[in-house]
Short mmCIF file of C-alpha atoms in Angstrom, two decimals:
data_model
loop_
_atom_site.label_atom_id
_atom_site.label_comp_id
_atom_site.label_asym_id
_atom_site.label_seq_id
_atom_site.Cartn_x
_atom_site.Cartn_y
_atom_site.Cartn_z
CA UNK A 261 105.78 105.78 92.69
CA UNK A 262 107.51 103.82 95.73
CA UNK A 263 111.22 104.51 95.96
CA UNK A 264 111.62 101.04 98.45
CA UNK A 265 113.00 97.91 96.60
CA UNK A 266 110.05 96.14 98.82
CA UNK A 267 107.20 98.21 97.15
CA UNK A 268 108.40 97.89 93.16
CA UNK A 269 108.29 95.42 91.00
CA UNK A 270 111.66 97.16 89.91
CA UNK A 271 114.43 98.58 91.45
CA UNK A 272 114.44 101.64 89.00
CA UNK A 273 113.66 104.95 89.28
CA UNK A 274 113.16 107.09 85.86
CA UNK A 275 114.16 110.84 85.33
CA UNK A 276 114.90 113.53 83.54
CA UNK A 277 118.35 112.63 83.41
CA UNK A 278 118.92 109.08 83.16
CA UNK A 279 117.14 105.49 84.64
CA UNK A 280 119.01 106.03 88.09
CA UNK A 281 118.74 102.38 89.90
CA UNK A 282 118.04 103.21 93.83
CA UNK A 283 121.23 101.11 94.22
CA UNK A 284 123.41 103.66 92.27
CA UNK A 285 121.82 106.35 94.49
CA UNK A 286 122.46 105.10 97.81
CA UNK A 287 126.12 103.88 96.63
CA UNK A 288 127.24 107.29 95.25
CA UNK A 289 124.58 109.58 97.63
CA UNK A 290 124.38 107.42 100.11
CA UNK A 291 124.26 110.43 102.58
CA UNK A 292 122.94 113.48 100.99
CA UNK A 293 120.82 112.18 98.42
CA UNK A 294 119.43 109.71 101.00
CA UNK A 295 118.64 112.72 103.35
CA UNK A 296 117.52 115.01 100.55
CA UNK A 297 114.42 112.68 99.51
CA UNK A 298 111.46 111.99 101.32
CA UNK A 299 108.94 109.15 101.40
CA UNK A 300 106.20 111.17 101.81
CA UNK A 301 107.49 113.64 98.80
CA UNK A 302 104.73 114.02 96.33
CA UNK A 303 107.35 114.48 93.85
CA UNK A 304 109.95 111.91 94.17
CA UNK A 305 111.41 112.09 91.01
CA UNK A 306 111.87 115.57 91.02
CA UNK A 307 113.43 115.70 93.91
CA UNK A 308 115.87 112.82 92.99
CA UNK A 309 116.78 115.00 89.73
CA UNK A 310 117.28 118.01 91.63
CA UNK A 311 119.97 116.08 94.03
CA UNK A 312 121.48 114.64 90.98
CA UNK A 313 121.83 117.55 89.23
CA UNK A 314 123.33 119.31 92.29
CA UNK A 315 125.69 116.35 92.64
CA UNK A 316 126.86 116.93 89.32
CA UNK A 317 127.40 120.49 89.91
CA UNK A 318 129.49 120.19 92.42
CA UNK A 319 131.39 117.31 91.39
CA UNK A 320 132.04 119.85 88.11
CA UNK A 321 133.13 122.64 90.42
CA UNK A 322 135.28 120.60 92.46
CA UNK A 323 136.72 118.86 89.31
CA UNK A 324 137.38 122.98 87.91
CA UNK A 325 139.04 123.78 91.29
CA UNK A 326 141.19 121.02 90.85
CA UNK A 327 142.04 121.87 87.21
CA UNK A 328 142.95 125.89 88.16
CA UNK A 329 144.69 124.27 91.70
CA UNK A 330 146.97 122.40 88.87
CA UNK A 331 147.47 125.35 86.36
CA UNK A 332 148.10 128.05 89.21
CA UNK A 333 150.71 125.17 90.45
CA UNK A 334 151.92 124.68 86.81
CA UNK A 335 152.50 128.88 86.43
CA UNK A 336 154.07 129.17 89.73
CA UNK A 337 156.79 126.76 88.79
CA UNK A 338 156.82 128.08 85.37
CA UNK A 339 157.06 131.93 86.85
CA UNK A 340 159.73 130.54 89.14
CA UNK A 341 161.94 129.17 86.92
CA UNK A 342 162.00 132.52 85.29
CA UNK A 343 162.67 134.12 88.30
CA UNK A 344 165.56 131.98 89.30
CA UNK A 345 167.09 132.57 85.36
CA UNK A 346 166.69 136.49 85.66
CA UNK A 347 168.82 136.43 88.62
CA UNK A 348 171.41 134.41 87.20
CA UNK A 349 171.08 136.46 84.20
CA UNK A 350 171.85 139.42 86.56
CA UNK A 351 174.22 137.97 88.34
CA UNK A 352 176.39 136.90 85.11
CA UNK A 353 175.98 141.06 84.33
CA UNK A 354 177.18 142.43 87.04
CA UNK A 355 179.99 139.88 87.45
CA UNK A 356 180.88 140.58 83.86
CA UNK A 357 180.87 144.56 84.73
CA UNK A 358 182.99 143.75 87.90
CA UNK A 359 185.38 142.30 86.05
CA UNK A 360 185.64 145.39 82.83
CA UNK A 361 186.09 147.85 86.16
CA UNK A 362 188.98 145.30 87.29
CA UNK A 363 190.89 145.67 83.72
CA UNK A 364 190.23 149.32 83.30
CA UNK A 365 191.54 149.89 86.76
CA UNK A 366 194.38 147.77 86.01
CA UNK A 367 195.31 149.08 82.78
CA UNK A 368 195.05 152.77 84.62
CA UNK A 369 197.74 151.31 87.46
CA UNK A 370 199.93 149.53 85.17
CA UNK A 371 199.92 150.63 81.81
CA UNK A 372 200.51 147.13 81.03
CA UNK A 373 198.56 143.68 80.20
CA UNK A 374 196.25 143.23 78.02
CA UNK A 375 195.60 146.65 76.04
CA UNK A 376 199.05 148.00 76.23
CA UNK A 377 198.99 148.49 72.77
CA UNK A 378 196.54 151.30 72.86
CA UNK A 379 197.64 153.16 75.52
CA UNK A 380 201.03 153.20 74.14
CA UNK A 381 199.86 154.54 70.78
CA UNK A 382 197.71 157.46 72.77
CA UNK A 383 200.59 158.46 74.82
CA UNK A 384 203.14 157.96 71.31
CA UNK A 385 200.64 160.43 69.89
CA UNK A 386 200.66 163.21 71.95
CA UNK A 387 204.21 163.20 72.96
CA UNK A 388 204.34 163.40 69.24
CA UNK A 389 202.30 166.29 69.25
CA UNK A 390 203.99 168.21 71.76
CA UNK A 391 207.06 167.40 70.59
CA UNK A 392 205.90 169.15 67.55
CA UNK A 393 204.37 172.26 68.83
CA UNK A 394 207.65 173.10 70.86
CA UNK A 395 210.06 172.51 68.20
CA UNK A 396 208.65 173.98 64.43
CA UNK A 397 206.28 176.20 66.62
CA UNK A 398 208.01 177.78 69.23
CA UNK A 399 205.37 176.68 72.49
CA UNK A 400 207.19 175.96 75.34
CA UNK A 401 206.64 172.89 77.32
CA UNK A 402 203.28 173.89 79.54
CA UNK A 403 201.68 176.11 76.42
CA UNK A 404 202.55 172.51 73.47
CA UNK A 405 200.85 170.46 75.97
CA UNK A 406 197.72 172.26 77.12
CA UNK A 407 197.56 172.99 73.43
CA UNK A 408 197.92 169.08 72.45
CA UNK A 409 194.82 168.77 74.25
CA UNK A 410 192.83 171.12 72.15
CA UNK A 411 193.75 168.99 68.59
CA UNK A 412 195.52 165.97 67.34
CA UNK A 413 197.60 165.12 64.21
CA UNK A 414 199.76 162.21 63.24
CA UNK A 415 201.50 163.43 60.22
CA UNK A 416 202.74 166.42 59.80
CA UNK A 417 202.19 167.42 56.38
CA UNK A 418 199.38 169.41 56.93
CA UNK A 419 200.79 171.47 59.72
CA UNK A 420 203.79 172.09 58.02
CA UNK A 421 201.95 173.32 54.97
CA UNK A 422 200.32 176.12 57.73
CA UNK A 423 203.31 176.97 58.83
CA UNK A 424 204.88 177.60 55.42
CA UNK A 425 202.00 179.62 54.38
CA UNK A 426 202.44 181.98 57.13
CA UNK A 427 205.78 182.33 56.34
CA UNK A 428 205.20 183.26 52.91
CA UNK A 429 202.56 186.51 54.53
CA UNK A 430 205.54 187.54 56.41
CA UNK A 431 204.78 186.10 59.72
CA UNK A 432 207.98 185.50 61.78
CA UNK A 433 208.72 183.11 64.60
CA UNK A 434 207.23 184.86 67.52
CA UNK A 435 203.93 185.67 65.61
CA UNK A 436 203.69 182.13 64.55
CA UNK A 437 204.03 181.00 68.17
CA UNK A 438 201.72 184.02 69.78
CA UNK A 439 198.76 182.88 66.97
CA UNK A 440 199.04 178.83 67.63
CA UNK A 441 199.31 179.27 71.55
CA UNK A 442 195.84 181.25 71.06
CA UNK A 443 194.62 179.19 67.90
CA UNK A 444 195.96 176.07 68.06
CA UNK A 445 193.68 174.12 65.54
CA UNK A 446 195.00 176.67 63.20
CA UNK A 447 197.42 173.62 62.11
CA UNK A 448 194.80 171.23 60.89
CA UNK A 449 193.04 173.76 58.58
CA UNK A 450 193.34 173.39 55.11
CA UNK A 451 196.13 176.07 54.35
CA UNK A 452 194.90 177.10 50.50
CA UNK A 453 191.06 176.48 50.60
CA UNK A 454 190.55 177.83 54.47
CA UNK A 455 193.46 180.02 55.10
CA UNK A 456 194.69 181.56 52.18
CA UNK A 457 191.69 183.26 51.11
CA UNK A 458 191.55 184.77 54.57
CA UNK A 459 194.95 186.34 54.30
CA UNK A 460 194.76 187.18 50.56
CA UNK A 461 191.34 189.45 51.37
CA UNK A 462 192.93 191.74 54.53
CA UNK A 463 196.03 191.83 52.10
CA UNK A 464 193.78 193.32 50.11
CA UNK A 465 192.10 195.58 52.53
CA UNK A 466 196.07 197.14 52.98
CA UNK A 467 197.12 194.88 55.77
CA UNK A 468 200.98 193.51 54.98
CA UNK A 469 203.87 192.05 56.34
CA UNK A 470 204.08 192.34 59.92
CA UNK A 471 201.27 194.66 59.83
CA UNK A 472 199.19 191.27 58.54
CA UNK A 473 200.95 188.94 60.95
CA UNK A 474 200.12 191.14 63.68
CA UNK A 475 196.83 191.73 63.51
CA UNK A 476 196.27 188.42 63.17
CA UNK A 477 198.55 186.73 65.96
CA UNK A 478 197.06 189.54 68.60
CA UNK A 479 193.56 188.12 68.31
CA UNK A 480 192.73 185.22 65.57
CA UNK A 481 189.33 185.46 66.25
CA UNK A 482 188.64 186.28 62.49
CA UNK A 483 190.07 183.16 61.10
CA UNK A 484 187.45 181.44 62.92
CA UNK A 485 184.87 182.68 60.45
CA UNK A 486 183.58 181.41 57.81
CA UNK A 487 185.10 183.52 54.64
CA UNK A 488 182.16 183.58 52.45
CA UNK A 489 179.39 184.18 55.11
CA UNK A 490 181.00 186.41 57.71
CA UNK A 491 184.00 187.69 56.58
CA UNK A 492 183.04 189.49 53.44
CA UNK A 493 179.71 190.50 53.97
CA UNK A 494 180.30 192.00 57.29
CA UNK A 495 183.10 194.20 56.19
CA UNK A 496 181.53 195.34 53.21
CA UNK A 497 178.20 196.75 55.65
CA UNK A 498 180.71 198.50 57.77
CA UNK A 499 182.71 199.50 55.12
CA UNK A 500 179.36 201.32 53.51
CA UNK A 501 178.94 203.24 57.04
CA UNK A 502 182.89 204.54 57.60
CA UNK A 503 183.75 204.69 53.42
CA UNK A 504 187.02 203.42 54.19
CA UNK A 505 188.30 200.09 53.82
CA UNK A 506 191.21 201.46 56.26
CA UNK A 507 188.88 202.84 58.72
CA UNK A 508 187.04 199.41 58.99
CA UNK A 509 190.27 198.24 59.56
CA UNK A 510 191.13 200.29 62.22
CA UNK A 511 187.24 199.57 63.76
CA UNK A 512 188.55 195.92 64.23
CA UNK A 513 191.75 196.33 65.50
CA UNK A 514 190.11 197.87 68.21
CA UNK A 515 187.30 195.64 68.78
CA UNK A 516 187.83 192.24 66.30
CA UNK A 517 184.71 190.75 67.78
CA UNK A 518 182.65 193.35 65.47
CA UNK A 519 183.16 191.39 62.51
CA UNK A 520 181.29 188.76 63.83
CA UNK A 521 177.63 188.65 62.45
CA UNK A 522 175.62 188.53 65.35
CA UNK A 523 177.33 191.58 66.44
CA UNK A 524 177.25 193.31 63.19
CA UNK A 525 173.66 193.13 63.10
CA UNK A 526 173.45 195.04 66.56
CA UNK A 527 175.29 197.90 65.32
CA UNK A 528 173.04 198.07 62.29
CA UNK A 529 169.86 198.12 64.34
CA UNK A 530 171.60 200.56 66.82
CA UNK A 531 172.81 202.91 64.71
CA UNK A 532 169.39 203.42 62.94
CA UNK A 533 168.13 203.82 66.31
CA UNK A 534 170.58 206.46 66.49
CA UNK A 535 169.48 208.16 63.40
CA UNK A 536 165.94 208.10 64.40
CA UNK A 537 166.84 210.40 67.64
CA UNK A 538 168.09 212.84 65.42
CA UNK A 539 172.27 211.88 65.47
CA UNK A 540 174.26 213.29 62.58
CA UNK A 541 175.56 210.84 60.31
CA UNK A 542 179.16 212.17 60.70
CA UNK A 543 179.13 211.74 64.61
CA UNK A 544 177.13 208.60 64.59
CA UNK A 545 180.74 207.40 62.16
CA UNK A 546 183.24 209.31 63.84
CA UNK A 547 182.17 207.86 67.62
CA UNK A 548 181.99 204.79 65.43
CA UNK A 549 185.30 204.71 64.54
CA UNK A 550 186.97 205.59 67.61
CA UNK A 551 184.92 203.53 70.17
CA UNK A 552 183.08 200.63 68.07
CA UNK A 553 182.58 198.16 71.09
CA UNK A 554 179.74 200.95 72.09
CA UNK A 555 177.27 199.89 69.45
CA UNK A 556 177.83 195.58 69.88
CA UNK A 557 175.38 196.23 72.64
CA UNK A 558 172.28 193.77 72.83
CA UNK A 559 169.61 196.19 70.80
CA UNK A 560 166.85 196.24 74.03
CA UNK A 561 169.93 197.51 76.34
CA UNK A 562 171.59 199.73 73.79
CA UNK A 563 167.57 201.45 73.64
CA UNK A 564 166.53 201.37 77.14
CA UNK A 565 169.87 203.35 77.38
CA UNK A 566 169.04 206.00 74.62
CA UNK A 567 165.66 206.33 76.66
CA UNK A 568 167.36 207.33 79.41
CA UNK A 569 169.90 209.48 78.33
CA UNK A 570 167.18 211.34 76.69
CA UNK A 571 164.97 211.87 79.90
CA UNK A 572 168.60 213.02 81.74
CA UNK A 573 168.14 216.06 79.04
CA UNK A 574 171.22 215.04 76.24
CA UNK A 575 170.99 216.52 72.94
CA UNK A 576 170.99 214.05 70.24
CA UNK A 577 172.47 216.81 67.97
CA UNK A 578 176.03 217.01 70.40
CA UNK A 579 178.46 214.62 70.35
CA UNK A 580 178.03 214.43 74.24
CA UNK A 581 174.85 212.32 73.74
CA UNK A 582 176.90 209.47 72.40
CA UNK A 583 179.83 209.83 74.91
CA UNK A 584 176.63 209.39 77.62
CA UNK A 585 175.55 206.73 76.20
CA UNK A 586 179.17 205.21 75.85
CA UNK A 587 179.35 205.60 79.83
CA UNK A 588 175.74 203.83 80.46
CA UNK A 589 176.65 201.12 78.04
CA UNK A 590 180.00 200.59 80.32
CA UNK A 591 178.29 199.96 83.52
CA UNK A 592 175.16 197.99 84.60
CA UNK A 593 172.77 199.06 87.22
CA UNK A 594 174.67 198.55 90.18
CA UNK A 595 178.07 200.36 88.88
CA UNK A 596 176.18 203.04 88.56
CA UNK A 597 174.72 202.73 91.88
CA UNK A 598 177.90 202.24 93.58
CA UNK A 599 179.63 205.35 91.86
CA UNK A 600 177.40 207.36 92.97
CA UNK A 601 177.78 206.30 96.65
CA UNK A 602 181.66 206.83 96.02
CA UNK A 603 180.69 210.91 95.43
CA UNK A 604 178.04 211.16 97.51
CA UNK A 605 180.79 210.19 100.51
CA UNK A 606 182.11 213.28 99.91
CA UNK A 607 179.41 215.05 100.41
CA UNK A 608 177.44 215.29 96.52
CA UNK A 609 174.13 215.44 96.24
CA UNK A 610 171.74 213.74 93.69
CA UNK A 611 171.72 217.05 91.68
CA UNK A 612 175.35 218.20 91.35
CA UNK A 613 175.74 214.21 90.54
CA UNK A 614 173.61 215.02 87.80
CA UNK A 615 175.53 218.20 86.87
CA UNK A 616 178.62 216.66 86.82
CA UNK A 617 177.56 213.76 84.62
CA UNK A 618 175.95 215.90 81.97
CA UNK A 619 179.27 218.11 81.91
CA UNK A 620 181.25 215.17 81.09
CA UNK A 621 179.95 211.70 81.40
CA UNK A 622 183.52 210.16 81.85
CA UNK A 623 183.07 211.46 85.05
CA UNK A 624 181.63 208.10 85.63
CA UNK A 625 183.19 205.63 84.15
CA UNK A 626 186.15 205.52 86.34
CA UNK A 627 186.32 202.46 88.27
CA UNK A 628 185.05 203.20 92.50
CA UNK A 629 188.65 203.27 93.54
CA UNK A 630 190.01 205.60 91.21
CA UNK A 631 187.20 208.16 91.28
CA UNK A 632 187.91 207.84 95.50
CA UNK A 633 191.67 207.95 95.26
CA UNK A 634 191.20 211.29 92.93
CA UNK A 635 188.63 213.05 94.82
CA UNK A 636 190.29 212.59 97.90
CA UNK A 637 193.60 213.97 96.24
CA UNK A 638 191.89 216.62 94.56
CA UNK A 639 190.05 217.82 97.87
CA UNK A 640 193.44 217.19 99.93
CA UNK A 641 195.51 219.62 97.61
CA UNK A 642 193.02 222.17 96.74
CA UNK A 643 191.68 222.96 100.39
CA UNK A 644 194.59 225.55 100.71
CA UNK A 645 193.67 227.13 97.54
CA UNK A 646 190.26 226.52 96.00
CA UNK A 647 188.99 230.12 97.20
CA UNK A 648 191.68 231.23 94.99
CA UNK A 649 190.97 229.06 92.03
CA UNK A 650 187.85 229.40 91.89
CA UNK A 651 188.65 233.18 91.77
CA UNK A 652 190.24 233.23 88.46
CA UNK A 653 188.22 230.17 87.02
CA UNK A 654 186.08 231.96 83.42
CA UNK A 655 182.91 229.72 83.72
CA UNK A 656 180.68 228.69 86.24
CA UNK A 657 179.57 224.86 86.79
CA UNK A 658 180.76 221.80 88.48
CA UNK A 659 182.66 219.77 86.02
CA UNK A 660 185.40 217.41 85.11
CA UNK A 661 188.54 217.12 83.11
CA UNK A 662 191.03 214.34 82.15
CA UNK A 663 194.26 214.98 83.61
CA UNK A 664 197.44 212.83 83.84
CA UNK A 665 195.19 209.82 82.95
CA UNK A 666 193.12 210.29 85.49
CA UNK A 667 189.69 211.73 86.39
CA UNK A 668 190.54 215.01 87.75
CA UNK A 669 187.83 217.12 89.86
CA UNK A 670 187.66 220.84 89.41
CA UNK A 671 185.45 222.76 91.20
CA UNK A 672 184.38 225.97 89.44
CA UNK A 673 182.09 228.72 91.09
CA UNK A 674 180.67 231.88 88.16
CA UNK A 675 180.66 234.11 90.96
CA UNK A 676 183.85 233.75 92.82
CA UNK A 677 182.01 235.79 95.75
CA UNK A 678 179.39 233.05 96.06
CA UNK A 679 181.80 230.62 96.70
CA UNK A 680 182.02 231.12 100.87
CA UNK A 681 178.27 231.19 100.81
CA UNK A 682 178.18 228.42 98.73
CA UNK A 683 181.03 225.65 100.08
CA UNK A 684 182.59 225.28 103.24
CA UNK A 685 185.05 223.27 104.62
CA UNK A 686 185.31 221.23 107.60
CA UNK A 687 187.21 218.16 108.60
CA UNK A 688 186.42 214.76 108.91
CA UNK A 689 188.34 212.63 111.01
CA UNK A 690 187.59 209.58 109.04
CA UNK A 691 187.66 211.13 105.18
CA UNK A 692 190.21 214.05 105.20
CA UNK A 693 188.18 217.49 104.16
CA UNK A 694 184.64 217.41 101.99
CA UNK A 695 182.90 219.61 100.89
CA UNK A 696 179.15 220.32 102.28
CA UNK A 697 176.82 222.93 101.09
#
């Protein structure tokens, strides 16, 4: 087949694709097509539908280049646009918080404009308040107004209706103002559903008058607590270990926070602790009684402590094991550390530390200064005399008494003739005399 108009009877060239007229092909490929095919090919047509078909493949890309080229263009505006409405969106935000920070700032200058109203009703209020608390309670200026800030009230009916119920349970003026400087919500509790059955049950327990109004204004801690869920069932457990509602009483006057039932539950798991060491029931009450803080200790403290006074050789059977255990519970590690360092300065050792605490325990739980401010006195006026003393002393043993409110040392020999073997004195320019063995 000739591809030259000069050779053909027609000008036409048929392929796969179409009847391509060599015209067409040198008009639209008048370069590469033209290039591509050869006279001598022995496959003209193929060749000419191989160029065509590339043709049309890259006319396709380019015309697909084109199309993303317009779509990228179309989502870069689009994405644009966006952009430039989030920052006016932001802008419009923070000019909007600018100006709430203006107002606020103003209103905190001035106390005037626009919101008046509302600052004028919170400052009506709590002069109102204070105003209260001063004049039907008895708070002076300072105590009504750091006590305003604890509640708030803008009638008085309910406070009033407080106050009148005290007054009926024999609280007087100065107990109503000691019991709402230290419980100052007191006033917004409901005075015959929260309060009243309070009172009416230690009125009960044979707490009256202005032995009722004083127990409560000293430390109001109980009317915190729920009635139903605190109150009653915690006295009635302490009441079945002491016998005596009056004796429970007298447990919380001295420590009110054992009514509490967190702390009630220590002293139950303590206290069969207790009894598992071999403590009579009678002094396990008794120390009870007389020193209840003792047994609110956290449980794994209050044991680690029994442990101990145990392997210092206490007998559970004396009433000395508990006052041991009162003195451990009193300190922490590093009291006891420290205490020890205060007698050691004048010249104890490890053992007669030991001695001294198994003599009497209280020995150490003096505070540092007042343990050095007594030995020092004690060694100062007995340095003249202690040969003497010790003379006529009946028992042997370092030991320790209370004397004058204070820790007094008293230095005790059971041979009197062992005494100059024993202890000497010499002087110390720094410490006055000690004694060293």
């Amino acid at each position: 087949m000739c591809i030259n108009s000069q050779g053909c009877n027609n000008n036409v060239i048929r392929t796969g694709f179409h009847n391509i007229s060599i015209s067409f092909l040198f008009s639209h490929f008048t370069f590469d097509v033209a290039h591509g095919l050869r006279l001598d090919s022995p496959n003209p047509v193929a060749d000419v539908e191989n160029m065509v078909a590339k043709a049309i493949r890259d006319d396709a890309m380019d015309a697909t280049l084109d199309l993303e080229e317009r779509l990228l263009c179309a989502h870069c505006d689009s994405l644009q646009i966006h952009i430039k409405r989030e920052k006016e969106s932001a802008e419009n935000r923070r000019e909007t918080h600018q100006q709430e920070q203006l107002q606020g700032l103003a209103k905190h200058i001035f106390r005037g404009g626009w919101d008046d109203n509302n600052a004028n009703t919170s400052d009506s209020d709590s002069s109102f308040v204070v105003s209260y608390l001063i004049n039907s309670c008895g708070l002076s200026e300072s105590e009504a107004i750091t006590a305003s800030k604890k509640f708030n009230f803008k009638t008085t009916t309910k406070p009033a209706s407080v106050l009148t119920l005290l007054k009926t349970y024999g609280f007087t003026q100065p107990d109503i103002s000691k019991l709402i400087n230290k419980y100052p919500s007191i006033l917004s509790s409901d005075p015959h559903k929260t309060l009243k059955p309070k009172l009416d049950f230690f009125k009960s327990k044979g707490l009256s008058g202005p032995d009722l109004a004083n127990f409560f204004s000293i430390d109001p801690t109980i009317l915190k607590y729920s009635f139903d869920k605190v109150i009653i069932p915690s006295f009635d457990i302490l009441e079945s270990i002491v016998h005596s509602d009056q004796t429970v009483i007298k447990m919380i006057k001295r420590n009110h926070w054992i009514l509490s039932a967190n702390r009630v539950k220590r002293v139950m798991v303590n206290l069969e602790l207790l009894r598992n060491q071999g403590v009579p029931e009678t002094k396990i009450s008794d120390y009870l009684i007389r020193h209840p803080r003792v047994f609110t200790a956290d449980a794994d403290k209050f044991r680690k402590i029994v442990e101990k006074t145990k392997e210092m050789g206490f007998n559970p059977f004396n009433t000395i094991f508990l006052v041991a255990i009162h003195g451990l519970t009193s300190m922490t590690e590093a009291n006891w550390r420290e205490k020890k360092d205060v007698y050691k300065r004048w010249g104890w050792s490890e053992d007669q530390l030991q001695l001294a605490f198994r003599k009497n325990p209280r020995c150490m739980t003096a505070s540092e200064k007042k343990i050095m401010e007594t030995v020092q006195l004690e060694y100062t006026d007995a340095k003249e005399s202690l040969l003497q003393a010790a003379r006529k002393a009946p028992v042997g043993a370092l030991g320790f008494e209370v004397q004058r409110n204070k820790c007094a040392i008293i230095v005790r020999l059971n041979v009197a003739d062992k005494l100059a073997s024993t202890f000497s004195f010499r002087h110390d320019s720094q410490s006055d005399f000690e004694v060293a063995t």
